[in-house]
Each structure stands twice: as structure tokens, then as C-alpha cells.
XYZ file of C-alpha atoms in Angstrom:
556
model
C -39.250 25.457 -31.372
C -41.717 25.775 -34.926
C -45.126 25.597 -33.954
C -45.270 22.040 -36.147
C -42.485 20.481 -33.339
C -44.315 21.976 -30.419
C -47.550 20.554 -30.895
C -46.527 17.277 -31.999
C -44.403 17.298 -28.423
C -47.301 18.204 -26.658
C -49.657 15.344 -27.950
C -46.961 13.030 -27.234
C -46.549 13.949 -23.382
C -50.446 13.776 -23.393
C -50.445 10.559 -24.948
C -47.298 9.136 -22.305
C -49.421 10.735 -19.605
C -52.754 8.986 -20.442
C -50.819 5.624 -20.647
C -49.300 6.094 -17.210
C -52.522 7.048 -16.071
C -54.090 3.875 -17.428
C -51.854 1.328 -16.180
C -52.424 2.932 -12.443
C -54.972 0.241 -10.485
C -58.401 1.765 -9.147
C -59.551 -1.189 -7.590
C -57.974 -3.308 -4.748
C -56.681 -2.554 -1.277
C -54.808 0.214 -0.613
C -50.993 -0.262 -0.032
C -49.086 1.675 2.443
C -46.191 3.937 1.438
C -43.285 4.879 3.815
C -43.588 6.114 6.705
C -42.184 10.147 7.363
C -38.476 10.100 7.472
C -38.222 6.461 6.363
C -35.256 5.744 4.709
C -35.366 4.230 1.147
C -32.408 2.182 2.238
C -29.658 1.266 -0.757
C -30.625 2.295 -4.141
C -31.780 -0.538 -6.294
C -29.248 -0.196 -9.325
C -28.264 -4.392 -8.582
C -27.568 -6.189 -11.787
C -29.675 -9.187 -12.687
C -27.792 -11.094 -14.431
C -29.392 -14.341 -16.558
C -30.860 -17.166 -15.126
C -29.694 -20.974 -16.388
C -31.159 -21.849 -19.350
C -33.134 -25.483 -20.177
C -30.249 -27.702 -21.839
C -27.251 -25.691 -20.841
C -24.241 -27.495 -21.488
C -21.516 -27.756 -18.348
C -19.488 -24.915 -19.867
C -22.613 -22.345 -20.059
C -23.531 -23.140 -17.078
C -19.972 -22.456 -15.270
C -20.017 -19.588 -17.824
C -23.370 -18.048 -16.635
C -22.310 -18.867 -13.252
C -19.336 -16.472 -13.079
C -21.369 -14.037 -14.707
C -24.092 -13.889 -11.987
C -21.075 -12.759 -10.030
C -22.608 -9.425 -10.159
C -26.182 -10.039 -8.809
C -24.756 -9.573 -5.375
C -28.937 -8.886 -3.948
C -29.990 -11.937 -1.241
C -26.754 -13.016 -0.993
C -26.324 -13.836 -4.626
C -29.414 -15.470 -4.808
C -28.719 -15.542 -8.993
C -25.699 -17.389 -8.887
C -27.009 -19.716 -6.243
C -29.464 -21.188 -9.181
C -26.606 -22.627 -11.058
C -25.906 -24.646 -7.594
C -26.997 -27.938 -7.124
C -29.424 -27.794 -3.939
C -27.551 -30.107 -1.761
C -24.292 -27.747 -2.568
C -25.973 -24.298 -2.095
C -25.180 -24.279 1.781
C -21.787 -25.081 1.548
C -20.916 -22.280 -1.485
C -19.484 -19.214 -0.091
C -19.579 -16.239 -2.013
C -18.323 -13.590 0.070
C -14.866 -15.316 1.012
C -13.649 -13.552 -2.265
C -13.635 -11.439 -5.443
C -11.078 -12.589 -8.068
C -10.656 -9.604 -10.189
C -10.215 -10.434 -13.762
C -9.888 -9.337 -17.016
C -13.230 -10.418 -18.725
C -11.553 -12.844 -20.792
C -12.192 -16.505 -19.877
C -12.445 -19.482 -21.412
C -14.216 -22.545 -20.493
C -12.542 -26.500 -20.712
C -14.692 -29.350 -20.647
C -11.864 -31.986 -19.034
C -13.945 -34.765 -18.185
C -17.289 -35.923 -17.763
C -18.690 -33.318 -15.579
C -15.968 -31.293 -14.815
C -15.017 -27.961 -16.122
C -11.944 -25.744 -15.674
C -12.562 -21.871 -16.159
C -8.972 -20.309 -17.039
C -8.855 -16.489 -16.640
C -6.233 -13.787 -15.979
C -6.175 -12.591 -12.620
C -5.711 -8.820 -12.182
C -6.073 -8.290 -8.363
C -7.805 -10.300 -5.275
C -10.729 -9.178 -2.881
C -10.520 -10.925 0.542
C -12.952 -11.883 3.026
C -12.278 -8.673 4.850
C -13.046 -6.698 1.875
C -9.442 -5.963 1.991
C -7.697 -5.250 -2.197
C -4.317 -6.706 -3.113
C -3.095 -6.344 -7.060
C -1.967 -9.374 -8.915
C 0.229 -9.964 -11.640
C -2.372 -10.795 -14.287
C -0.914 -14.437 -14.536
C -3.429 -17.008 -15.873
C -5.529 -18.936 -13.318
C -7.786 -22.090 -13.229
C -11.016 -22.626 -11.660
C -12.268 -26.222 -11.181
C -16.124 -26.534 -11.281
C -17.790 -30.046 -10.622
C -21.240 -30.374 -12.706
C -24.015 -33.244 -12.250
C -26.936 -34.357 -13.941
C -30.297 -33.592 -11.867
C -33.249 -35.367 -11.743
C -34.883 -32.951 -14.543
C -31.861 -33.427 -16.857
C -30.214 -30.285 -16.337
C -26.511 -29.796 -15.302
C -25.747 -28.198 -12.202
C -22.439 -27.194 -9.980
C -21.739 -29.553 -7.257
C -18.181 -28.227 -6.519
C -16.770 -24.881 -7.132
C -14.395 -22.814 -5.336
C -15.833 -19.745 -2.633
C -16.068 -16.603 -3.821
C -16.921 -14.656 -7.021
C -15.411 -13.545 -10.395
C -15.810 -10.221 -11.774
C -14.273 -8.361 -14.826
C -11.844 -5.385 -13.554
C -14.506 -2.845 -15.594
C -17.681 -4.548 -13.403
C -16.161 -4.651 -10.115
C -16.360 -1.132 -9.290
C -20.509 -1.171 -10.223
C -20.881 -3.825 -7.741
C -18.099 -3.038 -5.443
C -17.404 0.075 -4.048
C -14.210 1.543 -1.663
C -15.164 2.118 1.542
C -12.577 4.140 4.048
C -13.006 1.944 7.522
C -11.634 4.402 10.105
C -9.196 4.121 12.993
C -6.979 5.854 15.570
C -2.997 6.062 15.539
C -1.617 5.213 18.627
C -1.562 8.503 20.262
C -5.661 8.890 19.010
C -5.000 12.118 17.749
C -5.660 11.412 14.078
C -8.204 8.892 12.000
C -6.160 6.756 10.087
C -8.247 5.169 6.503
C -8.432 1.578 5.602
C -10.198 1.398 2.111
C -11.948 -2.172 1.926
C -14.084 -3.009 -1.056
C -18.150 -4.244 0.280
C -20.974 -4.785 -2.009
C -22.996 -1.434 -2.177
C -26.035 -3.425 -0.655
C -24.236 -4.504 2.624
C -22.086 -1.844 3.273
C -23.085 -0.274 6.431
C -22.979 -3.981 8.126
C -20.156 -4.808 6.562
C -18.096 -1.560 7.869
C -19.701 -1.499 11.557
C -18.400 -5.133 11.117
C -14.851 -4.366 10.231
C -15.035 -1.795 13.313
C -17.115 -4.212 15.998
C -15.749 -7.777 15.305
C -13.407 -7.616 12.731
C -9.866 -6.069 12.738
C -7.631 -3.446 10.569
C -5.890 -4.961 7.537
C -2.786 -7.145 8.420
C -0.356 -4.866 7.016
C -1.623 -2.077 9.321
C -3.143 -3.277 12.415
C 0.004 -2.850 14.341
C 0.153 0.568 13.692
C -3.498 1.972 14.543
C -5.506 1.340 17.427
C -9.444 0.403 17.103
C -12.048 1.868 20.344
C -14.137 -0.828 20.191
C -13.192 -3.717 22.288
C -13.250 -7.149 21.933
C -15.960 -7.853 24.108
C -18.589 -5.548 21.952
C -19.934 -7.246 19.091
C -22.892 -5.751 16.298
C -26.154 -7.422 17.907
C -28.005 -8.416 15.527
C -26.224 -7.972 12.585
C -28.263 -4.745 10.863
C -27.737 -1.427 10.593
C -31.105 -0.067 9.970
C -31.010 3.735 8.604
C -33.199 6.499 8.762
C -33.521 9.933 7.691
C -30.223 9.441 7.108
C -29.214 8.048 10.504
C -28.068 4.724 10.726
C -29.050 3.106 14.584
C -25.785 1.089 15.096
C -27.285 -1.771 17.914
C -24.354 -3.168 20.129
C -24.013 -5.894 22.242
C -24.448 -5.617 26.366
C -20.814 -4.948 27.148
C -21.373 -1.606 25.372
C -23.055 -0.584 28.498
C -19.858 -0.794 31.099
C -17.674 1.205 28.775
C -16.795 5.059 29.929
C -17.627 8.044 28.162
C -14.188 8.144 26.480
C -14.232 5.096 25.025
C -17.863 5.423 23.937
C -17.290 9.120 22.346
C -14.194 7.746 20.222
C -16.230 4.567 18.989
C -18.921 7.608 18.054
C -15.846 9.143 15.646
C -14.761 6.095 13.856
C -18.636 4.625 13.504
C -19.519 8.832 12.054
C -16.625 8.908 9.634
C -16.528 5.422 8.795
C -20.302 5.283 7.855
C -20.094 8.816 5.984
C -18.337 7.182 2.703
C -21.763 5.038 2.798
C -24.194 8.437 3.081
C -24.661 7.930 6.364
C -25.085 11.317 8.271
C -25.318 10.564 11.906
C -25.195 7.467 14.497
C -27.210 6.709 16.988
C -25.419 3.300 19.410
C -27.797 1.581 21.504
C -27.644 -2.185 23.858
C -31.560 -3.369 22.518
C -33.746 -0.321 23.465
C -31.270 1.152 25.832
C -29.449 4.793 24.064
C -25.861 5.114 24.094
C -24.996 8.989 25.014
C -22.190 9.722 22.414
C -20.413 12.576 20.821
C -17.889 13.120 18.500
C -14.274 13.878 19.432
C -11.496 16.454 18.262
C -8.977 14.561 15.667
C -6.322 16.531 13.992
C -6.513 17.286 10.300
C -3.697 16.809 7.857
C -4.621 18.938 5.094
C -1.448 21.099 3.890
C -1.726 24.523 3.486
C -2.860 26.127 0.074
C 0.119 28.294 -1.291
C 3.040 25.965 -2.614
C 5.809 25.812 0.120
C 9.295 26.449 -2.557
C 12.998 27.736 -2.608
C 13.557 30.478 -5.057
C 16.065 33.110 -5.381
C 14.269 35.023 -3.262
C 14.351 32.381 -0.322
C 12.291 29.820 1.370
C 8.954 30.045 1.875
C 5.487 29.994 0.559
C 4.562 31.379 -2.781
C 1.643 33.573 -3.482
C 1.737 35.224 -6.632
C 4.764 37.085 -6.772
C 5.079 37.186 -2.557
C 7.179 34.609 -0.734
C 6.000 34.463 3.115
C 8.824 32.799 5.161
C 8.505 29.975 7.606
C 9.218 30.759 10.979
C 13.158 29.638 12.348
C 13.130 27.372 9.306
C 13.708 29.448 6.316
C 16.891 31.346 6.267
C 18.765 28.293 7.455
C 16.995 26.097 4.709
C 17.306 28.801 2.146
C 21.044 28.517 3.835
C 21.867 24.988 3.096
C 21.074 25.198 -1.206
C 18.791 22.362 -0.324
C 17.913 19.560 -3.361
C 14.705 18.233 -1.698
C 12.720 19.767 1.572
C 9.917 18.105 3.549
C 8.848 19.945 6.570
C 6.541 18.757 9.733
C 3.102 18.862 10.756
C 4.205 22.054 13.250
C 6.845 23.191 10.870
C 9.116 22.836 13.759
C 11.396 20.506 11.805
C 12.560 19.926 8.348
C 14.141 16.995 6.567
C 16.365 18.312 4.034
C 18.533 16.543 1.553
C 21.620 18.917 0.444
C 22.486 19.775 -2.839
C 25.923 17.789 -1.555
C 23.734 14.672 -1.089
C 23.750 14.627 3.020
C 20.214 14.547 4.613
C 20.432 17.257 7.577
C 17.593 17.971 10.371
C 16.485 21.689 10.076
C 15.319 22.927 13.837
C 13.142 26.084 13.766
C 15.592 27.448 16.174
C 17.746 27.345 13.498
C 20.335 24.549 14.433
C 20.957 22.322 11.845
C 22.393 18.303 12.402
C 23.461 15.864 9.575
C 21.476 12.733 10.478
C 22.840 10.703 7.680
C 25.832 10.742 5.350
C 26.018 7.757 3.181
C 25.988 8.262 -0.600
C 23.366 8.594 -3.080
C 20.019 9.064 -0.213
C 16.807 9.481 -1.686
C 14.854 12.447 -0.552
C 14.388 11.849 2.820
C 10.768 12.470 4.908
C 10.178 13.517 8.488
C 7.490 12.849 11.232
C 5.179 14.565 13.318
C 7.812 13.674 16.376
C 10.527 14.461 14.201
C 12.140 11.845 13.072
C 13.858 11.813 9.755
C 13.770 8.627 7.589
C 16.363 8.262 5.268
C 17.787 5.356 2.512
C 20.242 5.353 -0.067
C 19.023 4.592 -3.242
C 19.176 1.068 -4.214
C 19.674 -0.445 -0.708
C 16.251 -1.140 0.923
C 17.809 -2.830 3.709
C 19.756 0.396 4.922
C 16.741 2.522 5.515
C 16.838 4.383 8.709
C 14.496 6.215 11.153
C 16.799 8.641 13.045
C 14.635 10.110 16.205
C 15.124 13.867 17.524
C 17.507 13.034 19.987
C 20.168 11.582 16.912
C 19.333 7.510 17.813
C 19.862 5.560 14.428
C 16.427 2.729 14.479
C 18.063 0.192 11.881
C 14.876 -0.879 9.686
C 17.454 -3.299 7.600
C 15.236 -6.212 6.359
C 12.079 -4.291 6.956
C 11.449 -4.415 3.258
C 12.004 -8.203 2.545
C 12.173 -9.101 -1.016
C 12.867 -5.860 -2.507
C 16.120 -5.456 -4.106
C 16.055 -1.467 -5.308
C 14.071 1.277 -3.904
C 13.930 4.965 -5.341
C 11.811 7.068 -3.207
C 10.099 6.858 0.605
C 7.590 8.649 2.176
C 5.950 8.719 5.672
C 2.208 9.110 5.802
C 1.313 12.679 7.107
C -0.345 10.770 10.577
C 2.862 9.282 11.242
C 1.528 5.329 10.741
C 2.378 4.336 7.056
C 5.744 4.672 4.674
C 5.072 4.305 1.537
C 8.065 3.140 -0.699
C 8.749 2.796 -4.549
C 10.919 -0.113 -5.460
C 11.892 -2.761 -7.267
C 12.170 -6.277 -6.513
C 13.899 -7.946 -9.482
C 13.072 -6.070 -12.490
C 9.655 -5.120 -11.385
C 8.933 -1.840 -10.324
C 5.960 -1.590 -7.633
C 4.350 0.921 -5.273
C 4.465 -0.858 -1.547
C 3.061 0.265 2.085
C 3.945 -0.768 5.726
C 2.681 -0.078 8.814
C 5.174 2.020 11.340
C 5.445 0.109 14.556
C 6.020 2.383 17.472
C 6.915 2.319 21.358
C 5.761 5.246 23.064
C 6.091 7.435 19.569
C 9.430 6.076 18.457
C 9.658 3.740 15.687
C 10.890 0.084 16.055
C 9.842 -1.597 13.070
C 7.652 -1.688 10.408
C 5.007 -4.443 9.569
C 4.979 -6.800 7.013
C 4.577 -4.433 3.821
C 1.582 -4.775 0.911
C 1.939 -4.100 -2.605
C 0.152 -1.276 -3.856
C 0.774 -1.257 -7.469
C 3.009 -1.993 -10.629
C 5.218 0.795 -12.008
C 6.708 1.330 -15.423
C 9.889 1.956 -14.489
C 11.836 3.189 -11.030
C 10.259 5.886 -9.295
C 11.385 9.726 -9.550
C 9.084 11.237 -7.287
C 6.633 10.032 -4.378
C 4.183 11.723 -2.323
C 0.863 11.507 -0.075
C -1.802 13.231 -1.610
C -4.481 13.033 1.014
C -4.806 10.366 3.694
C -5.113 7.410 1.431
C -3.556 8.356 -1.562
C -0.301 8.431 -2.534
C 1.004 9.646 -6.315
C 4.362 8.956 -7.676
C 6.280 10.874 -10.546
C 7.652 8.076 -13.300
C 9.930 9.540 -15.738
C 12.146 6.760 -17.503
C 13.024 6.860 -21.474
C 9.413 7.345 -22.184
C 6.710 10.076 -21.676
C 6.385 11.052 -17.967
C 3.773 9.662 -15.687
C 1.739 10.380 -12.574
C 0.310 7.433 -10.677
C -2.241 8.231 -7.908
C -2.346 5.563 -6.205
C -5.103 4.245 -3.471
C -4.197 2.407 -0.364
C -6.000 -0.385 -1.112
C -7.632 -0.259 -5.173
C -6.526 0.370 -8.157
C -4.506 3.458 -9.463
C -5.063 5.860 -12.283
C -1.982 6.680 -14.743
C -1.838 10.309 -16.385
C 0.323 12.066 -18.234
C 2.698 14.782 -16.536
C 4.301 17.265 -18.160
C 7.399 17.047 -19.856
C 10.557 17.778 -17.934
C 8.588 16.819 -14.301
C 11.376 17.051 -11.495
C 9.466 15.813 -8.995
C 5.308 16.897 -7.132
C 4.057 17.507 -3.644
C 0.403 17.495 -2.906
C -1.827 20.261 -2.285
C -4.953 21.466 -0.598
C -6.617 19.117 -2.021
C -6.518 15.902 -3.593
C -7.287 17.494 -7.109
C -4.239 19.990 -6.381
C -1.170 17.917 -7.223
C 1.888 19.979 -7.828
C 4.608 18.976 -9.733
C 8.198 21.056 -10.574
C 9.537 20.888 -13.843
C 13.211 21.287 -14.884
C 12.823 24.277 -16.204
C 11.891 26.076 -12.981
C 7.879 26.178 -13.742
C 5.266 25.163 -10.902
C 2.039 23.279 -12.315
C -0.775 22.267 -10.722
C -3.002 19.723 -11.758
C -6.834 20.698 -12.879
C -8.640 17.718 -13.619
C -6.792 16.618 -16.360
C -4.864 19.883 -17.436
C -1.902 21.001 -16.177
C -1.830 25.023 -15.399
C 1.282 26.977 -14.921
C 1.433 28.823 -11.501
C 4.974 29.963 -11.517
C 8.282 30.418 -12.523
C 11.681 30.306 -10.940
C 11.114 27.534 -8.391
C 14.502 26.005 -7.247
C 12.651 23.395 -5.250
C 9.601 22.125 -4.540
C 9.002 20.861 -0.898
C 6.420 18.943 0.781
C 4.316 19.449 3.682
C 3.358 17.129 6.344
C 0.248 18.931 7.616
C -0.951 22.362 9.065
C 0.052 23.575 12.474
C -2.793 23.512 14.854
């Protein structure tokens, strides 16, 4: 830096540092700080947005109303100014977040009474719980009356907030609420959306009194029971441990029970920087630990077919899988998915039959109707299968060759392209269409004793372009799905439960599997070429794949 620069720098820090210094008090009492290892608690980046101003007509005032949607701090103590008094009590703000796309406009239909139209892009509930919309317009009725210092203020509006779909996520954040499938072996997600200032409450809420989303709560099972409740309502942290304070029952429960309400509170809290938990009943400890759940990251190396065989690819090296491969490698498979164990394998031949792949090497055709999608397969082994187009023949066909008929298990959908069973065995996810529309959906897998009966009443995930080429699970709560119609290819990565990114994929994209990680998304190009994705590049990691197959886990 020239010498000119350097001291002109240096006068200004001494300049900013003499102002600081002058603006600190010297007289007055002395105010305490925090105490060692007190927690800061949330960070205060809250909006504040406007208050009314004097002679605000009706439609500013619904106007700035909707906007102090984002000051969610004391309970939206902002938006509660443009509220009458008497109506303040009765306004609930938490009972829902229309999602929207920032453009409103404001209709004075009557004396005192103003409709807000705006295009809704997805829904919020109570339970913090995200559902897409179609971005169709939607009205808003506000009541306004004169008060007694002339100004107008809401008398009647509905419950809940508005927020633009580029706000929400500074105000809102995704949360992964965690759970048990029915065997407690693995923790099972369920993203809900709390504001950033309430969130440890509002997830040892969701675990202690509340309930899993509709669409899944048949399919996981919660520790806590019904009897224990959050008492009082706080979840105090420090140093980084939040003190979680339960109510009596919490005493009569056994150590199992108590160790497995430990995991969900540890893992559930963790997405809110929460490091530990500490459960008491009012100054009474609760003596917890952690418990063993099973993992379902995949393995690193790509699991392919080549001319070489089946197996997975390392460089230039193909390592086999044990009793699977040369029967596999056998059956010029067109799609492979194998189980957690990689004791079974779901393959659809390059005939079109979907066949079960033992690792003894027997091999059974579990389905032979025409045109199947790529089917998937289950930690117990059962191989779900569909033919493309008919949503109401989709089967579940268990390990001992039973046929579970899942017709009308997708209601309303009249296409479907691609399935896939969540690596924990509780959620298919299925692309389909249901008219013209092409959308992303989930369902909970309803079990007895392991096998599958039903599923529950599906959600809709997401919109897609156009039918579905490709779908897989990328991690536990994200699913991506290959689009390739007459335009440009696609990749959606899709959350269970928020919205979903669209990228580009490579031209000529067959079909993907995820990897490792959630950053290592594979896809298989017609060509023969393995890519993987790095952030948003795609990098070439082989040549010569036949077929790219997924993996349902890691044996452990």
C-alpha cells in the first residue's frame, strides 16, 4: 500500500476508534454481562418491518400489515399494531404461512373493507408442516374501522401470515423433526418450517405434544408418549445444551423408552445448533443416553454393469458384490437397485420383466406385465413394481412371492413414470401425472409386522415439467428426479417437505443414483459416461457404464 494510502487508513481507524470510545458511558451503574457459559440464545437478525403510519388509508394499512409478516419477534408484536385492540387476542398468527409471490394488490370494496388478492405458491400449516400450491390467485378479506384517534385499523382478518416465496426462508427455516420406523432401527426426518426464534420449542413440541405429519404418521413411531407433555413451554439453552423440562409422567417411564426419547430430542434439536440435551421433571435429572440407529449412507464407489461385470467401480477396478453379481451381470439387466445388506436385488430385464436377485444366486420373476418402471426393493426384501402409466397396479411383492395389491393407493393420479422406496423402508416416493400435470408425490408405507399393507394418504411434493425419466433418494429427505422431455434435461432435488431446486443435467442423461453424499449425485448418460455432480459442474468419472444401479444403504 503507498505510504500516502497507509497513513490516511491509519488516521481513519484512529478517528473510528476515538468515536467508539466517546460514545462508551463513564458514569452510571454498572450493568451485568452474561454469566460463564451463558448462551446468547437465537441470533438477533429479526426483521423490523414499518410501523402504521398517521393517516394510512385502509389499503396501506392491510398493505403494511402483510408486510410485518416478517417481524416474527414477541409473537409478531409488529403486525399486531395494525390490529384494532379489542381484535388483537383473537388474531392468530401462527395457524399459517401463505407463501406468495410478492405480488399483491390491494381492493378497497366497501366502506371499510379490503380484499388483498395474491398468488399463492405453497401453504405453511399450524404444524409447521409445507405443502406446494398451484400459484392460483387468492383473496384475503380484511375488515378496517375508524378509532377513536382517527386512524384505520383491522378488526377482521384471516389467521396466519403472508410472506413472499424469496422472504420466507429468512424468517422461516427447515427443521428435520426426528422419528423411529416401526422396527426403531432407523430415524426417519420430517422437515417442518418454525420461525428461527421459536424453534427449539416448537420442535420439542412436534416431538412431546404434537404428532408426525399426516401423510407419515402411520408409518413411524414417536418415544414419547401421550401422557408426557413440555412443562413449561421453554427450552432454555446453554453452552450449547438445551435443558428439555418434561412433565411428571416422564418419571415412570423405563430406561428404554427414556434413552430413545434422548435420540430423537439430540438429532432433532441438532438442525437448531443444539449440541446436547439434558430432560428433567422440575429439578429432578432424567439419566439418558443416546441409542444405536442404523445409517443409510450408500457406499462411495458407483455400484455399475460394464463389460467387465457387475460391481463397484474404482478407477479402472470393478469389485464384485458378493452372490449377486455374476447372476445380475447374467440377466443383461436395464435397471438394478440392490438392498441395504446387498442380500437382494430388484432388477428390471433388458426383456422388461422385474426379477428378484438372491445373493445365493437364485433368481424369481416377481412381475411380468408390460412396460414396468424400474422397480425398487426393501430392507426385508420386497420388490415394488408398476407398469408405467397404471398407478393403480402398483405392487409390493414380499420375499416369500405374496402379491400386496396397492391398487387405489395413489388416488387421483392417472400416469406414473418412476417409484422409489425410501432407503428406511417408510416412504415411496412416486413421479406422476394426474391429468396433464406432472408432480413429485410421497406416501407413507403402512406395515404389519414388516410387511406392507397399504400406503397412507400421499402429499404432493412438487410440480414437474414433464413425466419423469429417472427418480431417486438422495439422502434421507431428499429425493432428485431426472426430467428429460423435448427440452434441455433437468435434475430436481427435491425436499420432503420445501421447495426444490431445478438444474441443468447433462445432455443425453439416462437416468442418476445418489451417492455418498448429498452433493454426489450420479447420473448415466447415453453414451456410456458416469458424471457426478460438483456443486454445479458436472465431472466425468467414467466410461463404458451399461447401467447405473442404486443402492439402498451399507451393510452393517
Amino acid at each position: 500500500m503507498p505510504r500516502r494510502l497507509l497513513s490516511a487508513a491509519t488516521a481513519l481507524v484512529a478517528a473510528l476508534a476515538l468515536a467508539a470510545c466517546a460514545g462508551l458511558p463513564t458514569t452510571g451503574p454498572v450493568t451485568p454481562g452474561l454469566a460463564a457459559g451463558e448462551d446468547l440464545g437465537e441470533p438477533d437478525f429479526a426483521f423490523r418491518p414499518a410501523l402504521p403510519q398517521p393517516g394510512a388509508t385502509p389499503e396501506q394499512i392491510v398493505d403494511g400489515f402483510i408486510r410485518a409478516g416478517t417481524g416474527a419477534t414477541a409473537n409478531w408484536a409488529r403486525a399486531q399494531e395494525y390490529l384494532a385492540p379489542s381484535f388483537r387476542g383473537t388474531w392468530n398468527p401462527s395457524a399459517q404461512v401463505t407463501i406468495d409471490s410478492g405480488d399483491r394488490t390491494y381492493v378497497a370494496t366497501g366502506e371499510g373493507t379490503v380484499v388483498a388478492t395474491l398468488q399463492t405458491e405453497a401453504i405453511v400449516d399450524a404444524q409447521g408442516t409445507y405443502a406446494p400450491s398451484d400459484g392460483a390467485a387468492s383473496d384475503l378479506t380484511f375488515s378496517l374501522a375508524l378509532q377513536d384517534d382517527g386512524e384505520w385499523r383491522i378488526t377482521a382478518a384471516p389467521d396466519g401470515i403472508v410472506l413472499a416465496e424469496d422472504v420466507f426462508p429468512s424468517v422461516f427455516h427447515a427443521y428435520a423433526v426426528q422419528y423411529f420406523d416401526p422396527t426403531w432401527t432407523y430415524l426417519v426426518p420430517d422437515l417442518r418450517w418454525f420461525p428461527t426464534n421459536t424453534a427449539r420449542v416448537r420442535i420439542v413440541d412436534a416431538l412431546a405434544d404434537g404428532a408426525p405429519s399426516p401423510w407419515l404418521a402411520e408409518s413411524v413411531v414417536n418415544a414419547f408418549p401421550d401422557a408426557v407433555t413440555l412443562d413449561p413451554a421453554s427450552v432454555p439453552l446453554s453452552a450449547g445444551v438445551a435443558d428439555v423440562s418434561l412433565s411428571a409422567e416422564a418419571l415412570t417411564l423405563d430406561q428404554e423408552t427414556l434413552d430413545r426419547m434422548q435420540t430423537q430430542l439430540v438429532t432433532s434439536l441438532a438442525t437448531a445448533g443444539v449440541s446436547d440435551v439434558e430432560m428433567s421433571v422440575s429439578d429432578t435429572a432424567l439419566s439418558a443416553s443416546t441409542v444405536a440407529t442404523r445409517s443409510t449412507r450408500v457406499a462411495g464407489p458407483p455400484l455399475v454393469l460394464t463389460e467387465a461385470g457387475f460391481g463397484f467401480l474404482v478407477g479402472d477396478d470393478l469389485t464384485p458384490v458378493d452372490g449377486l453379481s455374476p447372476a445380475i451381470a447374467d440377466l443383461s439387466p436395464a435397471a438394478v437397485q440392490v438392498a441395504p445388506d446387498r442380500d437382494v436385488a430388484a432388477v428390471r430385464t433388458g426383456d422388461g420383466l422385474v426379477v428378484r436377485v438372491r445373493d445365493d444366486g437364485q433368481v424369481a420373476t416377481v412381475d411380468e406385465r408390460a412396460g414396468l418402471v424400474d422397480p425398487s426393493v426393501d430392507g426385508t426384501g420386497t420388490v415394488w413394481s408398476v407398469p408405467t402409466g397404471l398407478p393403480s397396479a402398483l405392487w409390493a411383492v414380499t420375499p416369500d412371492d405374496t402379491v400386496i395389491d396397492l391398487a387405489g393407493d395413489l388416488p387421483g393420479a392417472t400416469g406414473i413414470s418412476a417409484i422409489a422406496v425410501s432407503r428406511d423402508g417408510t416412504r415411496l416416493a412416486a413421479a406422476v401425472t394426474v391429468g396433464g400435470r406432472a408432480e413429485v408425490w410421497i406416501a407413507g408405507i403402512v406395515r404389519a409386522d414388516g410387511v406392507p399393507e397399504r400406503l397412507g394418504e400421499p402429499a404432493v411434493l412438487g410440480e414437474l415439467p414433464s413425466a419423469a425419466r429417472g427418480l431417486t433418494w438422495i439422502d434421507d429427505a431428499t429425493v432428485a428426479v431426472l426430467v428429460a422431455g423435448e427440452a434441455e434435461p433437468t435434475v430436481l432435488e427435491q425436499p420432503v417437505g420445501g421447495p426444490g431446486e431445478t438444474s441443468a443435467a447433462p445432455t443425453g442423461s439416462l437416468t442418476l443414483a445418489g451417492g455418498a453424499t448429498a452433493s454426489n449425485l450420479r447420473v448415466h448418460l447415453d453414451d456410456g459416461a458416469l458424471l457426478v455432480q460438483r456443486g454445479v459442474n458436472w465431472t466425468q468419472t467414467a466410461t463404458g457404464v451399461l447401467v447405473l444401479a442404486t443402492q439402498q444403504g451399507t451393510p452393517q
